[in-house]
Amino acid sequence: MYLSTQTSGVCSRFGFEAGVKILHDAGYDFLDYSMFDMVSDASALVQPDWREVTERRKKFCDENGIFFNQSHAPFSFNWANPEICEKVAKPRIEQSIEISGMMGVRVAVVHPLHWFPFKGFEKEAREMNLAYYRGLIPVARNAGVKIGFENMWQKEVKRKCISDDVGSRAADLASYIDEIDSEWVTACLDLGHVSLIGEEAEDAIRLLGHDRLGALHVHDNSYTGDDHLLPGQGKMNWDAIMAALKEIDYTGDFTYEADGFLRNWKNDYIPQAVKFMEQTGRYLLAKIGE
């Protein structure tokens, strides 16, 4: 199992080239290419020369021995606006998948459609998302990249509390993967999201099993907020989580989405901080060999 981490937190501070170099120097096997900035019209990845930008980035990474295993499509669009949804958001999601292929990514994580209240609209949400992910399959096939279907959560407007959302329960996520039934769509289990809706990550891993689970977002929390902490900072049971991954013979990668750990560190300490994150990941991965 390879260890990787998202690029967003570090690259947003230092720029792409300096950022990926810092992460590579920390010892990660691969990196997870974060494309969150594609929500902005100012992003280099949405300009007319986005292919040339991607080629330059890939060339820099190849020359420095930096490789990517996963990516994350942008998601913070105004999805409720039909014009933005159809003319901006969805085309940029598809473009991010093409970029992922150009960067050598194996799994591109794409959030489900979930800008609406989930409770009371479960059937509509399911039909919409089955059509959405199926519509991405030709794009994924052309790019040579699997789509990672991520489990989500939402905060209820009235009660102001965390509640279920699309794929939030492991059984629901598993049913999506089974019904889509494509080699180009796999489950990306966000371990922190699991705990927020009252399930344990280790139970979700076992329910999804070897054949459905193809990717992870690894981070910790205290079951009350989506804090994206480094494992060990929250209350999740990492011995149990690693044991479950071993039990199902998980063959994907161990990919951090734990940049909450970096939030308060100043730039001059970031190289040491990301090295500590890498060392923590190695400690966890060693448990699978125990």
mmCIF file of C-alpha atoms in Angstrom, residues 9-287:
data_model
loop_
_atom_site.group_PDB
_atom_site.id
_atom_site.type_symbol
_atom_site.label_atom_id
_atom_site.label_comp_id
_atom_site.label_asym_id
_atom_site.label_seq_id
_atom_site.Cartn_x
_atom_site.Cartn_y
_atom_site.Cartn_z
ATOM 1 C CA GLY A 9 -2.813 23.021 1.497
ATOM 2 C CA VAL A 10 0.891 23.187 0.673
ATOM 3 C CA CYS A 11 0.558 24.240 -2.974
ATOM 4 C CA SER A 12 -1.856 27.037 -2.062
ATOM 5 C CA ARG A 13 0.919 28.499 0.105
ATOM 6 C CA PHE A 14 3.974 27.906 -2.046
ATOM 7 C CA GLY A 15 2.693 27.480 -5.592
ATOM 8 C CA PHE A 16 2.500 24.232 -7.533
ATOM 9 C CA GLU A 17 6.154 23.468 -8.212
ATOM 10 C CA ALA A 18 7.531 24.454 -4.802
ATOM 11 C CA GLY A 19 4.586 22.798 -3.072
ATOM 12 C CA VAL A 20 4.855 19.395 -4.721
ATOM 13 C CA LYS A 21 8.630 19.474 -4.177
ATOM 14 C CA ILE A 22 8.150 20.027 -0.428
ATOM 15 C CA LEU A 23 5.741 17.091 -0.250
ATOM 16 C CA HIS A 24 7.955 14.850 -2.359
ATOM 17 C CA ASP A 25 10.984 15.672 -0.220
ATOM 18 C CA ALA A 26 8.974 14.647 2.865
ATOM 19 C CA GLY A 27 9.028 11.081 1.533
ATOM 20 C CA TYR A 28 5.539 10.386 0.164
ATOM 21 C CA ASP A 29 5.294 7.660 -2.455
ATOM 22 C CA PHE A 30 2.726 9.590 -4.507
ATOM 23 C CA LEU A 31 0.678 12.783 -4.331
ATOM 24 C CA ASP A 32 -3.039 13.471 -4.659
ATOM 25 C CA TYR A 33 -3.561 16.267 -7.187
ATOM 26 C CA SER A 34 -6.051 18.744 -5.688
ATOM 27 C CA MET A 35 -7.885 20.793 -8.321
ATOM 28 C CA PHE A 36 -10.119 22.787 -5.983
ATOM 29 C CA ASP A 37 -9.061 26.092 -7.538
ATOM 30 C CA MET A 38 -10.881 25.160 -10.756
ATOM 31 C CA VAL A 39 -14.006 26.710 -9.239
ATOM 32 C CA SER A 40 -12.372 30.080 -9.949
ATOM 33 C CA ASP A 41 -12.281 31.632 -13.415
ATOM 34 C CA ALA A 42 -8.747 32.778 -12.535
ATOM 35 C CA SER A 43 -7.430 29.218 -12.168
ATOM 36 C CA ALA A 44 -4.605 28.311 -14.530
ATOM 37 C CA LEU A 45 -6.419 25.029 -15.153
ATOM 38 C CA VAL A 46 -9.462 26.677 -16.759
ATOM 39 C CA GLN A 47 -7.632 29.034 -19.121
ATOM 40 C CA PRO A 48 -7.468 28.350 -22.893
ATOM 41 C CA ASP A 49 -3.936 26.954 -22.458
ATOM 42 C CA TRP A 50 -4.861 24.542 -19.644
ATOM 43 C CA ARG A 51 -3.435 21.593 -21.572
ATOM 44 C CA GLU A 52 -0.083 23.352 -21.952
ATOM 45 C CA VAL A 53 -0.140 24.236 -18.239
ATOM 46 C CA THR A 54 -0.790 20.590 -17.391
ATOM 47 C CA GLU A 55 1.977 19.404 -19.699
ATOM 48 C CA ARG A 56 4.460 21.807 -18.076
ATOM 49 C CA ARG A 57 3.476 20.617 -14.619
ATOM 50 C CA LYS A 58 3.770 16.984 -15.646
ATOM 51 C CA LYS A 59 7.199 17.620 -17.164
ATOM 52 C CA PHE A 60 8.411 19.304 -13.966
ATOM 53 C CA CYS A 61 7.128 16.416 -11.863
ATOM 54 C CA ASP A 62 8.655 13.771 -14.114
ATOM 55 C CA GLU A 63 12.018 15.522 -13.984
ATOM 56 C CA ASN A 64 11.860 15.561 -10.172
ATOM 57 C CA GLY A 65 10.557 12.018 -9.667
ATOM 58 C CA ILE A 66 7.142 13.198 -8.467
ATOM 59 C CA PHE A 67 4.145 11.042 -9.344
ATOM 60 C CA PHE A 68 0.405 11.148 -8.690
ATOM 61 C CA ASN A 69 -1.902 8.317 -7.640
ATOM 62 C CA GLN A 70 -5.148 10.204 -7.002
ATOM 63 C CA SER A 71 -6.772 13.512 -7.746
ATOM 64 C CA HIS A 72 -9.726 15.458 -6.447
ATOM 65 C CA ALA A 73 -12.117 17.254 -8.769
ATOM 66 C CA PRO A 74 -13.345 20.757 -7.828
ATOM 67 C CA PHE A 75 -16.659 20.873 -5.997
ATOM 68 C CA SER A 76 -17.424 24.273 -4.416
ATOM 69 C CA PHE A 77 -19.596 25.578 -7.242
ATOM 70 C CA ASN A 78 -23.006 27.203 -6.922
ATOM 71 C CA TRP A 79 -24.648 23.944 -7.974
ATOM 72 C CA ALA A 80 -28.139 25.261 -7.225
ATOM 73 C CA ASN A 81 -27.832 27.656 -10.165
ATOM 74 C CA PRO A 82 -28.813 25.560 -13.210
ATOM 75 C CA GLU A 83 -26.724 27.627 -15.620
ATOM 76 C CA ILE A 84 -23.583 27.325 -13.485
ATOM 77 C CA CYS A 85 -24.277 23.642 -12.897
ATOM 78 C CA GLU A 86 -24.566 22.737 -16.570
ATOM 79 C CA LYS A 87 -22.258 25.273 -18.233
ATOM 80 C CA VAL A 88 -19.469 25.635 -15.642
ATOM 81 C CA ALA A 89 -19.436 22.980 -12.924
ATOM 82 C CA LYS A 90 -20.046 19.785 -14.885
ATOM 83 C CA PRO A 91 -17.710 20.717 -17.783
ATOM 84 C CA ARG A 92 -14.942 21.545 -15.311
ATOM 85 C CA ILE A 93 -15.455 18.245 -13.503
ATOM 86 C CA GLU A 94 -15.002 16.459 -16.830
ATOM 87 C CA GLN A 95 -11.960 18.590 -17.615
ATOM 88 C CA SER A 96 -10.434 17.719 -14.240
ATOM 89 C CA ILE A 97 -10.768 14.043 -15.132
ATOM 90 C CA GLU A 98 -8.931 14.648 -18.404
ATOM 91 C CA ILE A 99 -6.217 16.534 -16.492
ATOM 92 C CA SER A 100 -6.000 13.609 -14.083
ATOM 93 C CA GLY A 101 -5.270 11.275 -16.972
ATOM 94 C CA MET A 102 -2.586 13.612 -18.286
ATOM 95 C CA MET A 103 -0.944 13.627 -14.835
ATOM 96 C CA GLY A 104 -0.911 9.825 -14.589
ATOM 97 C CA VAL A 105 -3.593 9.593 -11.900
ATOM 98 C CA ARG A 106 -5.301 6.247 -11.249
ATOM 99 C CA VAL A 107 -8.390 7.445 -9.307
ATOM 100 C CA ALA A 108 -10.053 10.851 -9.660
ATOM 101 C CA VAL A 109 -12.379 11.540 -6.741
ATOM 102 C CA VAL A 110 -15.630 13.283 -7.656
ATOM 103 C CA HIS A 111 -18.206 14.427 -5.101
ATOM 104 C CA PRO A 112 -21.787 13.340 -5.724
ATOM 105 C CA LEU A 113 -24.458 15.914 -6.529
ATOM 106 C CA HIS A 114 -25.773 17.000 -3.135
ATOM 107 C CA TRP A 115 -26.526 20.704 -2.985
ATOM 108 C CA PHE A 116 -30.139 20.046 -1.908
ATOM 109 C CA PRO A 117 -31.590 18.748 1.396
ATOM 110 C CA PHE A 118 -31.164 14.976 1.445
ATOM 111 C CA LYS A 119 -33.929 13.987 3.849
ATOM 112 C CA GLY A 120 -37.144 13.511 1.914
ATOM 113 C CA PHE A 121 -35.340 13.563 -1.444
ATOM 114 C CA GLU A 122 -33.464 10.271 -1.201
ATOM 115 C CA LYS A 123 -35.035 8.773 -4.331
ATOM 116 C CA GLU A 124 -34.422 11.881 -6.445
ATOM 117 C CA ALA A 125 -30.837 12.093 -5.183
ATOM 118 C CA ARG A 126 -30.196 8.494 -6.101
ATOM 119 C CA GLU A 127 -31.593 8.768 -9.614
ATOM 120 C CA MET A 128 -29.686 11.994 -10.216
ATOM 121 C CA ASN A 129 -26.368 10.582 -9.017
ATOM 122 C CA LEU A 130 -26.674 7.283 -10.845
ATOM 123 C CA ALA A 131 -27.145 9.262 -14.056
ATOM 124 C CA TYR A 132 -24.322 11.649 -13.129
ATOM 125 C CA TYR A 133 -21.666 9.009 -12.486
ATOM 126 C CA ARG A 134 -22.740 6.916 -15.453
ATOM 127 C CA GLY A 135 -22.380 10.020 -17.595
ATOM 128 C CA LEU A 136 -18.779 10.412 -16.422
ATOM 129 C CA ILE A 137 -17.774 6.875 -17.413
ATOM 130 C CA PRO A 138 -16.950 7.698 -21.063
ATOM 131 C CA VAL A 139 -14.793 10.621 -19.897
ATOM 132 C CA ALA A 140 -13.025 8.377 -17.395
ATOM 133 C CA ARG A 141 -12.493 5.648 -19.972
ATOM 134 C CA ASN A 142 -10.982 8.075 -22.446
ATOM 135 C CA ALA A 143 -8.673 9.462 -19.759
ATOM 136 C CA GLY A 144 -7.750 6.019 -18.425
ATOM 137 C CA VAL A 145 -8.795 7.063 -14.904
ATOM 138 C CA LYS A 146 -11.242 5.502 -12.450
ATOM 139 C CA ILE A 147 -13.857 7.740 -10.812
ATOM 140 C CA GLY A 148 -13.908 7.678 -7.008
ATOM 141 C CA PHE A 149 -17.438 8.032 -5.582
ATOM 142 C CA GLU A 150 -17.022 9.754 -2.185
ATOM 143 C CA ASN A 151 -19.365 9.401 0.788
ATOM 144 C CA MET A 152 -20.722 12.766 1.941
ATOM 145 C CA TRP A 153 -22.492 14.410 4.886
ATOM 146 C CA GLN A 154 -24.521 17.560 5.297
ATOM 147 C CA LYS A 155 -25.722 19.905 7.990
ATOM 148 C CA GLU A 156 -29.461 20.188 8.382
ATOM 149 C CA VAL A 157 -30.638 23.769 7.977
ATOM 150 C CA LYS A 158 -33.274 23.628 10.711
ATOM 151 C CA ARG A 159 -31.532 21.577 13.391
ATOM 152 C CA LYS A 160 -28.010 22.797 12.603
ATOM 153 C CA CYS A 161 -26.636 19.294 13.057
ATOM 154 C CA ILE A 162 -24.784 16.805 10.878
ATOM 155 C CA SER A 163 -27.004 14.323 9.091
ATOM 156 C CA ASP A 164 -27.044 11.762 6.291
ATOM 157 C CA ASP A 165 -26.309 12.638 2.695
ATOM 158 C CA VAL A 166 -25.579 10.876 -0.590
ATOM 159 C CA GLY A 167 -23.570 7.723 0.051
ATOM 160 C CA SER A 168 -22.965 8.682 3.670
ATOM 161 C CA ARG A 169 -23.789 5.209 5.003
ATOM 162 C CA ALA A 170 -21.474 2.443 3.902
ATOM 163 C CA ALA A 171 -24.425 0.325 2.789
ATOM 164 C CA ASP A 172 -25.693 3.186 0.623
ATOM 165 C CA LEU A 173 -22.270 3.773 -0.933
ATOM 166 C CA ALA A 174 -21.934 0.042 -1.605
ATOM 167 C CA SER A 175 -25.334 -0.040 -3.301
ATOM 168 C CA TYR A 176 -24.311 2.787 -5.640
ATOM 169 C CA ILE A 177 -21.135 0.951 -6.664
ATOM 170 C CA ASP A 178 -23.084 -2.265 -7.219
ATOM 171 C CA GLU A 179 -25.801 -0.594 -9.286
ATOM 172 C CA ILE A 180 -23.436 1.473 -11.423
ATOM 173 C CA ASP A 181 -21.502 -1.766 -11.966
ATOM 174 C CA SER A 182 -18.576 -0.362 -13.939
ATOM 175 C CA GLU A 183 -14.848 -0.973 -13.826
ATOM 176 C CA TRP A 184 -14.499 2.818 -14.124
ATOM 177 C CA VAL A 185 -16.264 3.708 -10.838
ATOM 178 C CA THR A 186 -15.014 2.729 -7.391
ATOM 179 C CA ALA A 187 -15.725 3.727 -3.803
ATOM 180 C CA CYS A 188 -13.526 6.392 -2.236
ATOM 181 C CA LEU A 189 -14.231 6.067 1.466
ATOM 182 C CA ASP A 190 -13.648 9.279 3.371
ATOM 183 C CA LEU A 191 -12.872 7.906 6.815
ATOM 184 C CA GLY A 192 -13.621 11.155 8.636
ATOM 185 C CA HIS A 193 -16.987 11.557 6.924
ATOM 186 C CA VAL A 194 -17.985 8.082 8.109
ATOM 187 C CA SER A 195 -17.637 8.995 11.771
ATOM 188 C CA LEU A 196 -19.645 12.202 11.368
ATOM 189 C CA ILE A 197 -22.836 10.313 10.574
ATOM 190 C CA GLY A 198 -22.467 7.843 13.442
ATOM 191 C CA GLU A 199 -20.749 4.860 11.857
ATOM 192 C CA GLU A 200 -17.264 3.539 12.535
ATOM 193 C CA ALA A 201 -14.731 3.664 9.713
ATOM 194 C CA GLU A 202 -13.586 0.100 10.354
ATOM 195 C CA ASP A 203 -17.160 -1.188 9.956
ATOM 196 C CA ALA A 204 -17.589 0.764 6.713
ATOM 197 C CA ILE A 205 -14.354 -0.710 5.347
ATOM 198 C CA ARG A 206 -15.549 -4.249 6.049
ATOM 199 C CA LEU A 207 -18.976 -3.629 4.542
ATOM 200 C CA LEU A 208 -17.531 -2.188 1.326
ATOM 201 C CA GLY A 209 -14.990 -4.967 1.115
ATOM 202 C CA HIS A 210 -12.106 -5.649 -1.224
ATOM 203 C CA ASP A 211 -13.960 -5.411 -4.516
ATOM 204 C CA ARG A 212 -15.767 -2.096 -3.969
ATOM 205 C CA LEU A 213 -13.200 -0.073 -2.007
ATOM 206 C CA GLY A 214 -10.610 1.451 -4.325
ATOM 207 C CA ALA A 215 -9.473 4.648 -2.587
ATOM 208 C CA LEU A 216 -9.359 6.432 0.757
ATOM 209 C CA HIS A 217 -9.418 9.913 2.213
ATOM 210 C CA VAL A 218 -7.579 9.555 5.508
ATOM 211 C CA HIS A 219 -8.094 12.014 8.356
ATOM 212 C CA ASP A 220 -9.268 12.133 11.959
ATOM 213 C CA ASN A 221 -11.907 13.984 13.973
ATOM 214 C CA SER A 222 -13.784 13.829 17.265
ATOM 215 C CA TYR A 223 -17.093 12.734 15.672
ATOM 216 C CA THR A 224 -18.512 16.261 15.819
ATOM 217 C CA GLY A 225 -16.848 18.263 13.029
ATOM 218 C CA ASP A 226 -15.158 17.744 9.662
ATOM 219 C CA ASP A 227 -11.779 18.854 11.006
ATOM 220 C CA HIS A 228 -9.452 16.916 8.670
ATOM 221 C CA LEU A 229 -6.941 16.234 11.425
ATOM 222 C CA LEU A 230 -3.905 13.991 11.347
ATOM 223 C CA PRO A 231 -4.658 10.456 12.622
ATOM 224 C CA GLY A 232 -4.150 10.445 16.378
ATOM 225 C CA GLN A 233 -5.434 13.979 16.890
ATOM 226 C CA GLY A 234 -9.067 12.929 17.094
ATOM 227 C CA LYS A 235 -10.984 10.016 18.574
ATOM 228 C CA MET A 236 -11.125 7.525 15.719
ATOM 229 C CA ASN A 237 -9.701 4.040 16.365
ATOM 230 C CA TRP A 238 -6.728 3.724 14.025
ATOM 231 C CA ASP A 239 -5.696 0.272 15.226
ATOM 232 C CA ALA A 240 -9.163 -0.979 14.276
ATOM 233 C CA ILE A 241 -9.123 0.896 10.967
ATOM 234 C CA MET A 242 -5.785 -0.563 9.914
ATOM 235 C CA ALA A 243 -6.894 -4.041 10.998
ATOM 236 C CA ALA A 244 -10.007 -3.727 8.816
ATOM 237 C CA LEU A 245 -7.936 -2.670 5.787
ATOM 238 C CA LYS A 246 -5.733 -5.707 6.320
ATOM 239 C CA GLU A 247 -8.754 -7.979 6.763
ATOM 240 C CA ILE A 248 -10.295 -7.056 3.391
ATOM 241 C CA ASP A 249 -6.898 -7.126 1.643
ATOM 242 C CA TYR A 250 -7.308 -3.515 0.591
ATOM 243 C CA THR A 251 -5.202 -2.880 -2.519
ATOM 244 C CA GLY A 252 -5.703 0.868 -2.941
ATOM 245 C CA ASP A 253 -3.526 3.588 -1.443
ATOM 246 C CA PHE A 254 -3.483 5.344 1.927
ATOM 247 C CA THR A 255 -4.139 8.940 0.931
ATOM 248 C CA TYR A 256 -4.225 11.740 3.474
ATOM 249 C CA GLU A 257 -6.795 14.507 3.385
ATOM 250 C CA ALA A 258 -5.489 15.773 6.717
ATOM 251 C CA ASP A 259 -4.355 19.317 5.971
ATOM 252 C CA GLY A 260 -6.219 20.566 9.026
ATOM 253 C CA PHE A 261 -3.021 19.576 10.828
ATOM 254 C CA LEU A 262 -1.105 22.196 8.839
ATOM 255 C CA ARG A 263 -3.592 25.028 9.263
ATOM 256 C CA ASN A 264 -1.874 26.928 12.074
ATOM 257 C CA TRP A 265 1.763 26.258 11.218
ATOM 258 C CA LYS A 266 3.754 29.094 9.661
ATOM 259 C CA ASN A 267 5.381 28.566 6.285
ATOM 260 C CA ASP A 268 8.885 28.090 7.640
ATOM 261 C CA TYR A 269 7.776 25.000 9.605
ATOM 262 C CA ILE A 270 5.698 23.360 6.859
ATOM 263 C CA PRO A 271 8.521 21.069 5.604
ATOM 264 C CA GLN A 272 8.960 19.633 9.110
ATOM 265 C CA ALA A 273 5.201 19.384 9.643
ATOM 266 C CA VAL A 274 4.596 17.432 6.429
ATOM 267 C CA LYS A 275 7.516 15.156 7.299
ATOM 268 C CA PHE A 276 5.838 14.350 10.622
ATOM 269 C CA MET A 277 2.640 13.565 8.731
ATOM 270 C CA GLU A 278 4.581 11.207 6.460
ATOM 271 C CA GLN A 279 6.174 9.486 9.462
ATOM 272 C CA THR A 280 2.755 9.034 11.061
ATOM 273 C CA GLY A 281 1.509 7.423 7.870
ATOM 274 C CA ARG A 282 4.451 5.004 7.828
ATOM 275 C CA TYR A 283 3.701 4.091 11.454
ATOM 276 C CA LEU A 284 0.096 3.275 10.534
ATOM 277 C CA LEU A 285 0.992 1.334 7.405
ATOM 278 C CA ALA A 286 3.429 -0.791 9.426
ATOM 279 C CA LYS A 287 0.456 -2.093 11.428
#
